Coordinates of C-alpha atoms and ligand atoms in Angstrom, one line a residue:
M16 CA 5.3 47.8 41.6
T17 CA 1.5 48.0 41.5
E18 CA -0.5 44.9 42.4
K19 CA -2.0 43.5 39.2
K20 CA -5.7 42.6 39.1
E21 CA -6.8 39.1 38.5
E22 CA -9.3 38.6 35.7
K23 CA -11.7 35.6 35.6
V24 CA -12.7 34.2 32.2
E25 CA -15.2 31.5 31.4
F26 CA -14.2 28.6 29.2
K27 CA -16.0 28.3 26.0
A28 CA -18.8 25.7 26.3
E29 CA -17.1 23.1 24.3
V30 CA -13.9 23.3 26.4
S31 CA -15.9 22.6 29.6
K32 CA -17.4 19.6 27.9
V33 CA -14.1 18.3 26.8
L34 CA -12.5 19.0 30.1
D35 CA -15.3 17.1 31.8
I36 CA -14.6 14.0 29.6
V37 CA -10.8 14.4 30.1
I38 CA -11.1 14.6 33.9
H39 CA -13.8 12.0 34.5
S40 CA -13.7 9.4 31.9
L41 CA -10.2 9.1 30.5
Y42 CA -8.3 8.1 33.6
S43 CA -6.7 5.0 31.9
N44 CA -3.5 5.8 30.0
T45 CA -3.0 9.2 31.7
E46 CA 0.7 9.2 30.8
V47 CA 0.1 10.8 27.4
F48 CA -0.3 14.2 29.1
L49 CA 3.5 14.4 29.2
R50 CA 3.9 13.7 25.5
E51 CA 1.3 16.5 24.8
L52 CA 3.0 19.1 27.1
V53 CA 6.5 18.3 25.9
S54 CA 5.3 18.4 22.3
N55 CA 3.8 21.9 22.9
A56 CA 7.1 23.0 24.6
S57 CA 9.0 21.7 21.6
D58 CA 6.6 23.5 19.2
A59 CA 7.2 26.7 21.1
C60 CA 11.0 26.3 20.8
D61 CA 10.6 25.6 17.0
K62 CA 8.5 28.7 16.7
L63 CA 11.0 30.9 18.5
R64 CA 13.8 29.7 16.3
Y65 CA 11.8 30.6 13.3
A66 CA 10.8 34.0 14.7
L67 CA 14.4 34.8 15.4
L68 CA 15.4 34.1 11.8
I69 CA 13.0 36.8 10.7
H70 CA 13.5 39.2 13.7
P71 CA 17.1 38.6 14.9
E72 CA 16.9 41.8 17.0
L73 CA 14.7 39.9 19.5
A74 CA 17.5 37.4 20.3
P75 CA 19.0 39.2 23.4
E76 CA 15.7 38.7 25.3
T77 CA 15.8 34.9 24.9
E78 CA 17.7 32.1 26.6
P79 CA 19.2 29.0 24.9
T80 CA 16.3 26.8 23.9
K81 CA 15.6 23.9 26.1
I82 CA 12.8 22.0 27.9
T83 CA 13.0 21.4 31.6
I84 CA 10.9 18.8 33.6
E85 CA 11.0 19.4 37.3
P86 CA 9.2 17.2 39.8
N87 CA 8.8 18.7 43.3
A88 CA 7.8 16.0 45.8
K89 CA 7.4 18.4 48.6
N90 CA 4.7 20.5 46.8
G91 CA 3.4 17.7 44.8
T92 CA 3.9 19.6 41.6
L93 CA 5.4 18.7 38.2
T94 CA 6.7 21.7 36.1
I95 CA 7.4 21.7 32.4
T96 CA 9.3 24.8 31.3
D97 CA 10.4 25.8 27.9
T98 CA 12.4 28.8 26.7
G99 CA 10.3 29.0 23.6
I100 CA 8.2 31.7 22.0
G101 CA 5.8 32.2 24.9
M102 CA 2.2 33.4 24.8
T103 CA 0.5 36.8 24.9
K104 CA -2.7 37.4 26.9
E105 CA -4.7 36.9 23.7
D106 CA -2.9 33.7 23.0
L107 CA -3.8 32.4 26.4
I108 CA -7.4 33.2 26.0
N109 CA -7.6 31.9 22.4
H110 CA -5.5 28.8 22.7
L111 CA -6.0 27.7 26.3
G112 CA -9.6 28.9 26.6
T113 CA -11.1 27.5 23.4
I114 CA -10.5 24.4 21.4
A115 CA -8.1 25.9 18.9
R116 CA -9.0 23.6 16.1
S117 CA -12.3 23.7 14.5
G118 CA -14.0 20.4 14.7
S119 CA -14.5 20.4 18.4
A120 CA -18.2 19.6 17.8
E121 CA -17.1 16.6 15.7
F122 CA -14.8 15.7 18.5
I123 CA -17.5 15.6 21.0
S124 CA -19.9 13.7 18.8
A125 CA -17.2 11.3 17.8
L126 CA -16.6 10.3 21.5
T127 CA -17.7 6.7 21.8
G128 CA -17.6 6.1 25.5
D129 CA -14.9 3.5 24.9
K130 CA -11.9 4.8 26.8
Q131 CA -9.2 3.6 24.5
K132 CA -10.9 5.1 21.5
D133 CA -11.7 8.3 23.2
M134 CA -8.1 8.7 24.3
A135 CA -7.0 8.3 20.7
L136 CA -9.2 11.2 19.8
I137 CA -7.6 13.6 22.3
G138 CA -4.4 14.1 20.3
Q139 CA -6.1 14.2 17.0
F140 CA -8.5 17.0 17.8
G141 CA -5.9 19.3 19.3
V142 CA -7.1 19.2 22.8
G143 CA -3.5 18.2 23.8
F144 CA -3.0 20.8 26.5
Y145 CA -6.2 19.8 28.3
A146 CA -4.7 16.4 28.8
A147 CA -2.9 18.1 31.8
F148 CA -6.2 17.9 33.7
M149 CA -6.1 14.1 33.7
V150 CA -3.3 14.2 36.2
A151 CA -3.7 17.7 37.8
D152 CA -6.5 19.2 39.8
K153 CA -5.0 22.7 39.2
V154 CA -2.8 23.9 36.4
T155 CA -0.8 27.2 36.4
V156 CA 0.8 28.6 33.3
Y157 CA 3.5 31.3 33.6
T158 CA 4.3 32.7 30.2
R159 CA 5.8 35.7 28.3
K160 CA 5.9 36.1 24.6
V161 CA 9.2 37.2 23.0
G162 CA 9.0 40.9 22.2
A163 CA 6.1 41.5 24.6
N164 CA 6.2 44.1 27.4
S165 CA 4.8 41.8 30.1
G166 CA 4.1 38.2 31.0
Y167 CA 0.9 36.6 32.3
V168 CA -0.2 33.9 34.8
W169 CA -3.0 31.6 33.7
E170 CA -4.6 29.3 36.2
S171 CA -7.5 26.9 36.2
E172 CA -9.0 24.0 38.1
G173 CA -10.5 22.7 35.0
A174 CA -14.1 23.3 35.8
D175 CA -15.6 26.1 33.8
S176 CA -13.3 29.1 34.1
F177 CA -9.7 30.2 34.4
T178 CA -8.0 33.4 35.7
I179 CA -5.4 35.6 34.1
K180 CA -3.1 38.0 35.9
E181 CA -0.3 40.2 34.5
D182 CA 3.2 39.6 35.8
E183 CA 6.0 41.8 34.5
T184 CA 8.8 39.8 36.1
L185 CA 8.4 36.6 34.0
P186 CA 11.1 35.6 31.5
V187 CA 10.4 34.8 27.9
G188 CA 9.0 31.3 27.5
T189 CA 6.4 29.2 29.3
S190 CA 6.2 27.2 32.5
V191 CA 3.3 24.8 33.0
V192 CA 2.9 23.8 36.7
L193 CA 0.8 20.8 37.4
H194 CA -0.6 20.4 40.9
L195 CA -0.8 16.6 40.7
K196 CA -3.8 14.7 41.9
P197 CA -3.1 12.3 44.7
E198 CA -3.5 9.3 42.3
A199 CA -1.0 10.8 39.9
K200 CA 2.0 11.0 42.2
E201 CA 3.9 8.5 40.2
Y202 CA 4.7 11.4 37.8
L203 CA 7.0 12.8 40.5
E204 CA 9.4 9.8 40.2
P205 CA 12.5 10.5 38.1
V206 CA 12.6 6.9 36.8
R207 CA 9.0 7.1 35.5
L208 CA 9.7 10.5 33.9
R209 CA 12.9 9.3 32.3
Y210 CA 11.1 6.3 30.8
L211 CA 8.2 8.4 29.4
V212 CA 10.4 10.9 27.7
R213 CA 12.4 8.1 26.1
Q214 CA 9.2 6.4 25.0
Y215 CA 7.4 9.4 23.6
S216 CA 9.7 12.3 23.1
D217 CA 13.2 10.9 22.5
H218 CA 13.6 12.4 19.0
I219 CA 12.7 15.9 20.1
E220 CA 15.5 18.0 18.9
W221 CA 15.7 20.3 21.9
P222 CA 17.4 19.1 25.0
I223 CA 14.9 17.8 27.6
I224 CA 16.4 18.2 31.0
L225 CA 15.2 16.4 34.1
K226 CA 15.9 18.6 37.2
N227 CA 15.6 16.8 40.4
E228 CA 16.8 18.3 43.7
D229 CA 19.5 20.4 42.0
K230 CA 20.7 17.5 39.9
T231 CA 20.2 18.0 36.2
E232 CA 20.5 15.5 33.3
T233 CA 19.5 15.4 29.7
I234 CA 17.2 12.6 29.1
N235 CA 16.4 12.5 25.4
S236 CA 18.9 11.6 22.7
S237 CA 17.8 14.5 20.5
S238 CA 18.6 12.9 17.3
A239 CA 16.2 13.4 14.4
L240 CA 15.2 9.8 13.7
W241 CA 14.8 10.4 10.0
A242 CA 18.4 11.5 9.7
K243 CA 19.8 8.2 11.0
P244 CA 20.5 5.3 8.7
K245 CA 17.7 2.8 8.4
T246 CA 19.8 0.0 9.7
D247 CA 20.2 1.8 13.0
I248 CA 16.5 2.2 13.6
S249 CA 14.4 -0.5 15.3
P250 CA 10.7 -1.2 14.4
K251 CA 9.8 0.0 17.8
Q252 CA 11.6 3.3 17.3
Y253 CA 9.7 3.8 14.0
K254 CA 6.4 3.0 15.7
D255 CA 7.0 5.4 18.6
F256 CA 8.0 8.1 16.2
Y257 CA 4.9 7.4 14.1
Q258 CA 2.7 7.7 17.2
T259 CA 4.3 10.9 18.2
V260 CA 4.2 12.7 14.9
S261 CA 0.7 11.5 14.1
H262 CA -0.8 11.7 17.7
A263 CA -1.9 8.1 17.0
F264 CA -2.2 5.0 19.0
D265 CA -2.2 2.3 16.3
D266 CA 0.7 0.7 14.4
P267 CA 1.7 2.2 11.1
W268 CA 0.5 0.0 8.2
M269 CA 3.3 1.3 6.1
T270 CA 6.6 2.9 7.0
L271 CA 8.5 4.5 4.1
H272 CA 12.0 6.0 4.9
Y273 CA 14.4 7.1 2.2
K274 CA 16.8 9.8 1.0
A275 CA 16.3 11.3 -2.4
E276 CA 19.5 12.7 -4.0
G277 CA 19.7 14.4 -7.3
I278 CA 18.0 17.5 -8.7
I279 CA 16.2 17.8 -5.5
N280 CA 17.5 16.5 -2.1
Y281 CA 15.3 15.5 0.8
T282 CA 14.8 12.8 3.4
A283 CA 11.3 11.4 3.9
L284 CA 10.0 9.4 6.7
M285 CA 6.4 8.8 6.0
F286 CA 3.7 6.5 7.4
I287 CA 0.3 5.2 6.4
P288 CA -1.8 4.5 9.6
T289 CA -3.7 1.2 10.1
K290 CA -6.8 3.0 11.2
Q291 CA -8.7 5.8 9.8
P292 CA -8.2 9.0 11.8
F293 CA -11.5 10.6 12.8
N294 CA -10.9 13.9 11.1
L295 CA -10.1 12.5 7.7
F296 CA -13.1 14.1 6.2
Q297 CA -12.8 17.5 7.9
P298 CA -12.2 20.1 5.1
D299 CA -9.8 22.3 7.2
R300 CA -7.7 19.4 8.5
K301 CA -4.0 20.1 8.6
S302 CA -1.7 18.0 6.3
G303 CA -0.1 15.2 8.3
I304 CA 3.3 16.1 6.9
Q305 CA 5.8 18.2 8.8
L306 CA 8.3 20.1 6.7
Y307 CA 11.8 20.6 8.0
V308 CA 14.7 22.5 6.4
N309 CA 18.0 21.1 7.5
R310 CA 16.4 19.7 10.7
V311 CA 14.7 22.9 11.5
F312 CA 10.9 22.7 11.8
I313 CA 9.2 25.0 9.3
S314 CA 5.5 24.0 9.2
D315 CA 3.0 21.2 9.6
D316 CA 0.4 22.9 7.4
I317 CA 1.8 23.2 3.9
K318 CA -1.1 23.2 1.5
G319 CA -0.5 21.0 -1.4
I320 CA 2.5 19.0 -0.3
M321 CA 0.3 15.9 -0.6
P322 CA -2.5 15.3 -3.1
N323 CA -5.9 15.1 -1.4
Y324 CA -6.3 11.4 -2.2
L325 CA -3.2 10.7 -0.1
R326 CA -4.1 12.9 2.8
F327 CA -3.9 10.1 5.3
V328 CA -0.1 9.9 4.9
T329 CA 1.7 11.4 7.9
G330 CA 5.4 12.0 8.6
V331 CA 8.4 14.2 8.1
I332 CA 10.1 15.7 5.0
D333 CA 13.5 17.3 5.6
T334 CA 15.2 19.2 2.7
N335 CA 18.3 21.4 2.2
D336 CA 16.9 22.9 -1.0
L337 CA 14.9 25.7 0.7
P338 CA 16.2 28.7 2.6
L339 CA 15.6 28.5 6.3
N340 CA 13.7 31.7 6.5
V341 CA 11.3 30.7 3.8
S342 CA 8.0 32.5 4.2
R343 CA 4.6 31.0 4.0
E344 CA 3.8 32.8 0.8
M345 CA 6.9 31.4 -0.8
L346 CA 6.2 27.9 0.4
Q347 CA 2.9 28.1 -1.5
K348 CA 4.7 29.0 -4.7
T349 CA 8.1 27.4 -4.7
P350 CA 8.8 24.8 -7.3
V351 CA 10.8 22.9 -4.7
I352 CA 7.7 21.8 -2.9
A353 CA 6.1 20.8 -6.2
K354 CA 9.1 18.7 -7.0
I355 CA 9.2 17.1 -3.6
K356 CA 5.5 16.3 -3.9
K357 CA 6.1 14.6 -7.2
G358 CA 8.9 12.5 -5.7
I359 CA 7.0 11.4 -2.6
V360 CA 3.8 10.6 -4.5
K361 CA 5.8 8.4 -6.9
R362 CA 7.4 6.5 -4.0
I363 CA 4.2 6.0 -2.1
L364 CA 2.4 4.7 -5.2
S365 CA 5.2 2.3 -6.0
E366 CA 5.4 1.1 -2.4
L367 CA 1.6 0.5 -2.5
K368 CA 2.0 -1.4 -5.7
K369 CA 4.4 -3.8 -4.0
R370 CA 2.2 -4.2 -0.9
S371 CA -0.9 -4.8 -3.1
E372 CA 0.6 -8.2 -4.2
D373 CA -0.3 -9.5 -0.7
K374 CA -4.1 -9.4 -1.0
T375 CA -4.9 -9.9 2.7
D376 CA -2.4 -7.2 3.7
Y377 CA -3.6 -4.8 1.1
L378 CA -7.3 -5.3 2.1
K379 CA -6.4 -3.8 5.5
F380 CA -5.2 -0.6 3.8
W381 CA -8.1 -0.5 1.4
E382 CA -10.7 -0.9 4.1
S383 CA -9.3 2.1 5.9
F384 CA -8.3 4.4 3.1
G385 CA -9.8 3.2 -0.2
I386 CA -12.6 5.6 0.2
V387 CA -10.1 8.5 0.2
F388 CA -7.7 7.0 -2.3
K389 CA -10.5 6.7 -5.0
E390 CA -10.7 10.5 -5.0
G391 CA -7.5 10.1 -7.2
L392 CA -9.8 8.8 -10.0
Y393 CA -11.3 12.3 -10.4
E394 CA -8.8 14.7 -8.9
P395 CA -6.8 16.5 -11.6
I396 CA -3.5 14.5 -11.4
D397 CA -0.9 13.3 -13.7
E398 CA -0.5 9.9 -12.1
R399 CA -4.1 8.7 -12.8
E400 CA -3.0 5.4 -14.4
E401 CA -1.0 4.4 -11.4
V402 CA -3.8 5.3 -9.0
A403 CA -6.3 3.3 -11.1
E404 CA -4.1 0.2 -10.9
L405 CA -4.2 0.4 -7.1
C406 CA -8.0 0.8 -6.7
R407 CA -10.0 -2.2 -5.6
F408 CA -13.7 -3.0 -5.7
H409 CA -16.3 -5.6 -4.9
S410 CA -17.7 -7.4 -7.9
T411 CA -19.9 -10.2 -9.0
L412 CA -16.7 -12.3 -9.8
N413 CA -15.9 -13.5 -6.3
D414 CA -15.9 -12.4 -2.7
D415 CA -12.4 -10.8 -2.9
I416 CA -11.8 -7.2 -3.8
I417 CA -10.6 -6.8 -7.4
G418 CA -8.7 -4.2 -9.5
F419 CA -9.6 -2.9 -12.9
A420 CA -7.0 -5.2 -14.4
D421 CA -8.7 -8.3 -12.8
Y422 CA -12.0 -7.1 -14.2
V423 CA -10.6 -6.7 -17.7
N424 CA -9.1 -10.1 -17.5
A425 CA -12.5 -11.6 -16.7
M426 CA -14.4 -9.7 -19.4
R427 CA -16.2 -11.7 -22.1
P428 CA -14.4 -11.6 -25.5
E429 CA -17.2 -9.7 -27.1
Q430 CA -17.7 -7.4 -24.1
E431 CA -17.0 -3.7 -24.7
H432 CA -17.7 -1.9 -21.5
I433 CA -16.9 -2.1 -17.8
Y434 CA -20.2 -2.5 -16.0
Y435 CA -21.1 -1.3 -12.5
L436 CA -24.0 -1.1 -10.2
S437 CA -24.0 1.2 -7.2
G438 CA -25.9 1.1 -4.0
K439 CA -25.7 1.0 -0.2
D440 CA -24.0 -2.3 0.5
V441 CA -22.6 -5.3 -1.3
N442 CA -25.1 -7.8 -0.1
T443 CA -28.1 -5.9 -1.2
L444 CA -26.4 -5.2 -4.5
K445 CA -25.6 -8.9 -5.1
N446 CA -29.3 -9.7 -4.9
N447 CA -30.4 -6.9 -7.2
P448 CA -32.4 -8.3 -10.1
Q449 CA -30.6 -5.9 -12.5
L450 CA -27.6 -8.3 -12.3
E451 CA -29.4 -11.4 -13.4
G452 CA -28.8 -11.0 -17.1
F453 CA -25.1 -10.3 -16.5
I454 CA -24.6 -13.3 -14.2
A455 CA -26.4 -15.5 -16.7
R456 CA -24.0 -14.3 -19.4
K457 CA -20.9 -14.4 -17.1
I458 CA -20.3 -10.7 -17.6
P459 CA -18.6 -9.3 -14.5
V460 CA -20.1 -6.3 -12.8
L461 CA -18.3 -3.9 -10.3
L462 CA -20.4 -3.4 -7.1
L463 CA -19.8 0.2 -5.9
T464 CA -20.9 1.1 -2.4
D465 CA -19.1 4.4 -1.5
P466 CA -20.7 7.8 -2.1
I467 CA -17.7 8.9 -4.1
D468 CA -18.1 6.1 -6.6
E469 CA -21.0 8.0 -8.0
F470 CA -18.6 10.8 -8.9
W471 CA -15.6 9.0 -10.4
V472 CA -17.8 6.9 -12.7
Q473 CA -19.0 10.1 -14.3
T474 CA -15.6 11.7 -14.7
Y475 CA -13.0 8.9 -15.0
Q476 CA -13.5 8.4 -18.7
D477 CA -12.1 4.9 -19.4
Y478 CA -9.7 2.2 -18.2
K479 CA -7.6 1.1 -21.1
G480 CA -10.2 2.2 -23.5
K481 CA -13.1 0.5 -21.8
T482 CA -15.7 3.0 -20.7
F483 CA -17.8 2.7 -17.6
V484 CA -21.5 1.9 -18.1
S485 CA -24.2 1.4 -15.4
V486 CA -25.9 -2.0 -15.7
M487 CA -29.1 -0.1 -16.1
H488 CA -27.9 1.4 -19.4
A489 CA -26.4 -1.8 -20.9
K490 CA -27.9 -2.8 -24.1
Q491 CA -25.5 -3.8 -26.8
D492 CA -23.5 -6.3 -24.8
L493 CA -26.5 -8.0 -23.4
E494 CA -28.0 -8.4 -26.9
K495 CA -24.7 -9.4 -28.4
I496 CA -23.5 -11.9 -25.9
A497 CA -25.7 -15.0 -25.9
L498 CA -26.8 -16.7 -22.7
D499 CA -24.9 -19.8 -21.9
A500 CA -28.0 -21.9 -21.6
K501 CA -30.4 -20.9 -24.2
Q502 CA -33.6 -19.6 -22.7
D503 CA -36.3 -21.9 -24.0
G504 CA -39.9 -21.8 -23.4
D505 CA -42.6 -19.2 -23.9
V506 CA -42.0 -15.6 -24.6
L507 CA -44.5 -12.7 -24.9
S508 CA -45.9 -12.3 -28.4
E509 CA -45.7 -8.9 -30.0
K510 CA -49.4 -8.4 -29.3
Q511 CA -49.1 -9.4 -25.7
S512 CA -46.1 -7.2 -25.2
K513 CA -48.0 -4.2 -26.4
A514 CA -51.0 -5.0 -24.2
I515 CA -49.1 -5.6 -21.0
T516 CA -46.9 -2.5 -21.4
E517 CA -49.9 -0.4 -22.0
R518 CA -51.7 -1.8 -19.0
I519 CA -48.7 -1.2 -16.7
K520 CA -48.4 2.4 -17.9
K521 CA -52.0 2.9 -17.2
V522 CA -52.0 1.4 -13.7
L523 CA -48.8 3.0 -12.5
G524 CA -49.6 6.3 -14.1
D525 CA -47.2 9.1 -13.3
K526 CA -45.0 6.9 -11.1
V527 CA -43.1 5.8 -14.2
N528 CA -42.1 7.3 -17.5
D529 CA -41.9 4.3 -19.6
V530 CA -42.3 0.5 -19.7
Q531 CA -39.9 -1.6 -21.8
L532 CA -39.1 -5.3 -22.4
T533 CA -35.6 -6.3 -21.4
E534 CA -33.0 -9.0 -21.8
R535 CA -31.4 -8.1 -18.5
L536 CA -33.7 -10.2 -16.3
T537 CA -33.5 -13.9 -16.1
K538 CA -35.2 -14.7 -12.7
S539 CA -37.2 -11.6 -11.7
P540 CA -40.4 -10.5 -13.5
I541 CA -39.6 -6.7 -13.4
A542 CA -36.9 -4.2 -12.6
L543 CA -36.8 -0.4 -12.3
I544 CA -34.1 1.6 -14.1
T545 CA -33.1 5.2 -14.5
P546 CA -32.7 6.3 -18.1
E547 CA -29.2 7.3 -19.2
G548 CA -28.3 10.9 -18.2
Q549 CA -30.5 10.8 -15.2
M550 CA -29.5 10.8 -11.6
S551 CA -29.4 7.2 -10.3
L552 CA -31.5 6.0 -7.4
H553 CA -28.5 5.7 -5.2
L554 CA -27.2 9.2 -6.0
E555 CA -30.7 10.5 -5.3
Q556 CA -30.8 8.8 -1.9
L557 CA -27.3 10.2 -1.1
M558 CA -28.2 13.7 -2.0
K559 CA -31.4 13.5 0.1
A560 CA -29.4 12.1 3.0
H561 CA -27.1 15.1 2.8
G562 CA -30.1 17.5 2.9
Q563 CA -29.9 18.5 -0.7
Q564 CA -33.0 19.7 -2.4
I565 CA -33.6 17.7 -5.5
A566 CA -35.6 19.8 -7.9
M567 CA -36.9 17.0 -10.1
K568 CA -37.4 13.4 -9.2
S569 CA -35.4 11.1 -11.4
E570 CA -37.4 9.4 -14.1
R571 CA -38.0 5.7 -13.7
V572 CA -38.5 3.1 -16.4
V573 CA -40.1 -0.3 -15.6
E574 CA -38.5 -3.1 -17.4
I575 CA -40.3 -6.4 -17.8
N576 CA -38.9 -9.9 -18.4
P577 CA -40.8 -11.3 -21.4
R578 CA -40.1 -14.9 -20.4
H579 CA -41.1 -14.8 -16.8
P580 CA -44.1 -17.1 -16.0
L581 CA -45.7 -14.3 -13.9
I582 CA -45.5 -11.8 -16.8
L583 CA -46.8 -14.5 -19.2
K584 CA -49.7 -15.2 -16.9
L585 CA -50.6 -11.5 -16.5
A586 CA -50.3 -11.0 -20.3
D587 CA -52.6 -14.0 -20.8
L588 CA -55.2 -12.6 -18.4
I589 CA -55.0 -9.2 -20.1
E590 CA -55.4 -10.7 -23.5
R591 CA -58.5 -12.6 -22.3
K592 CA -59.8 -9.5 -20.6
E593 CA -60.1 -11.4 -17.3
A594 CA -59.7 -10.5 -13.6
E595 CA -58.9 -6.9 -14.3
D596 CA -58.7 -5.8 -10.6
K597 CA -56.5 -8.7 -9.7
V598 CA -54.1 -8.0 -12.5
N599 CA -53.9 -4.3 -11.5
D600 CA -53.2 -5.3 -7.9
A601 CA -50.5 -7.7 -9.1
I602 CA -48.8 -4.9 -11.0
W603 CA -48.8 -2.7 -7.9
V604 CA -47.4 -5.4 -5.7
L605 CA -44.6 -6.1 -8.3
Y606 CA -43.7 -2.4 -8.5
D607 CA -43.7 -1.9 -4.7
Q608 CA -41.6 -5.0 -4.1
T609 CA -39.0 -3.8 -6.5
L610 CA -38.8 -0.5 -4.7
I611 CA -38.4 -2.3 -1.4
A612 CA -35.6 -4.4 -2.8
E613 CA -33.8 -1.2 -3.8
G614 CA -34.2 0.4 -0.4
E615 CA -36.7 3.0 -1.6
P616 CA -39.8 3.9 0.4
I617 CA -43.1 2.8 -1.1
S618 CA -46.0 5.3 -1.3
D619 CA -48.7 3.3 0.5
P620 CA -47.4 0.5 2.7
A621 CA -50.9 -0.3 4.1
L622 CA -52.3 -0.8 0.6
F623 CA -49.3 -2.9 -0.4
T624 CA -49.9 -5.2 2.6
K625 CA -53.6 -5.5 1.9
R626 CA -52.9 -6.5 -1.7
L627 CA -50.2 -8.9 -0.8
S628 CA -52.4 -10.6 1.8
G629 CA -55.1 -11.0 -0.8
F630 CA -52.7 -12.9 -3.0
I631 CA -51.4 -15.0 -0.1
L632 CA -54.9 -15.9 0.9
S633 CA -55.9 -17.0 -2.6
G634 CA -52.7 -19.0 -3.0
L635 CA -53.2 -21.0 0.2
Ligands
ADP723 P1 -2.0 21.9 19.5 O1 -0.7 21.7 20.1 O2 -2.5 20.7 18.8 O3 -2.2 23.2 18.8 P2 -2.7 22.1 22.3 O4 -4.0 22.0 23.1 O5 -1.7 21.1 22.7 O6 -3.1 21.9 20.8 O7 -2.2 23.6 22.4 C1 -3.0 24.6 22.1 C2 -2.2 25.9 21.7 O8 -1.7 26.5 22.9 C3 -1.0 25.6 20.9 O9 -1.3 25.5 19.5 C4 -0.1 26.8 21.2 O10 -0.6 27.9 20.4 C5 -0.5 27.1 22.6 N1 0.5 26.5 23.5 C6 0.4 25.5 24.3 N2 1.5 25.2 25.0 C7 2.4 26.2 24.7 C8 3.7 26.5 25.1 N3 4.4 25.8 26.0 N4 4.3 27.6 24.5 C9 3.6 28.4 23.6 N5 2.3 28.1 23.2 C10 1.7 27.1 23.8
MG724 MG1 -0.1 20.2 21.4

């Protein structure tokens, strides 16, 4: 046998960075390394079984599938061995030399410095294997892929490189040897290992064997939790299972476990997390649902098994209605998946409906996932009605979040439309002058603060026949519904109206497209609106924030309150042709103030301050 050459390979930059964090800042809760390595071993066994279904001729090379954990107190090593699929040289370089999942940049930028939170990220971003370096100062991987001519030894001390060496003598499968750090010696104790496997990996289908000084024992119960009757499962078992399948650290907000029997047969054990996972908005994120056929793992990346607006749901679906050797292409097309999807969506929505009756409880869900769930208002789906009933919003009605049904109940009898106002946050929105006329008439308004709200209001046609109208474009209802307290007092005459609108147009020039009188305002002198069919201020800000070039700036219309004393005073001065400069300054100050209130930049802050100081001085 010729001596094989050792090859040194540098880690990709992001791996070094992640390793550095793993090694130096995540030393609390180091025990999850075992969960990650056992989960990789189990995945490898799943993959082998699947490969043998398609290539049965490879079977003679393999051994019965199992996972062995072997502490060696003398050498200070802990070895996790699986008789699974194994890795080729390319696999080693690609999977243990880079961060497999895209999104490592997001991972690094999402790190908070808070150990608990950063820990939670580790599983989510697929840096699972690197968790080994929390407890080991050197890791050696012996592996051989089924069907390959040779095996390889991978070794690293976790700094910035690893070595690879060919070894023809290795059997099929993978052995990960951890050279434990002095402070991680607790992981040599059989009691500790037994406890950790029970805690994190008990449901793993393959036998997990603890090998200690020639004694061997199986330490997991290997039963698929979802296949047990609900009554035999404790809340803690559900929680542990949730944390394992979801790589999560929180409690599930919802646990949904049922068996569907009929035209289509499957068992589902699904969860809604309490907290938003960090990768919820990554486009290439895997679905959180694992598909099993008759307890055999098939895939955890089945496109379309869950609609996008429910992509935060995680768990397991196990069915007998698909053949075991189902191919990926077939999974995309089979009507079985479509039917299962229909079934699970229906169950999730009806469960959410039940939970929505407890407002405080439902608020927790909504705060984490409402932003995603609302995508259901514009995705092409059949269950739009049900989704709409489950959506919640802030409004001018009260401080709670309300549904469309609550809104419709609170509508004025003469009111035809559902009104909304969108912007950055609820508090700013509540003070927006645009709302004054609505509040005075007790017409409720939805306050929308998520970017996606701008999209569904355009595409979600109507709720029970009531169309959505921005408060900026409300006309009929405001004119039709009388104010509770009649607005007495002076109002601009026709002549004054004409004079003041003309003056404002002249002063503000190309800043605005038009000036109009309005019934919308009761307290403020003026407001700025976007004409119908134009991009709203909020949307314009959003697009700018996302680096979008906006070809044309939206048009703005100034609306004036014909009963406001300030407007009446200005009109009076204009009519009497007095204090022309002061009037013009006042128009600028009013305009700039309104921009500020809406969170828009003003064109000349210095000039604004100078004008304002002038007025303050003359008022003192
Ligand atoms: P993840 O498991 O989320 O993909 P990991 O960092 O845990 O991320 O593992 C990276 C990849 O390394 C795995 O996807 C797999 O391809 C490979 N791998 C790790 N451990 C094993 C193993 N025991 N057998 C075969 N492949 C493995
Ligand atoms: Mg893993």
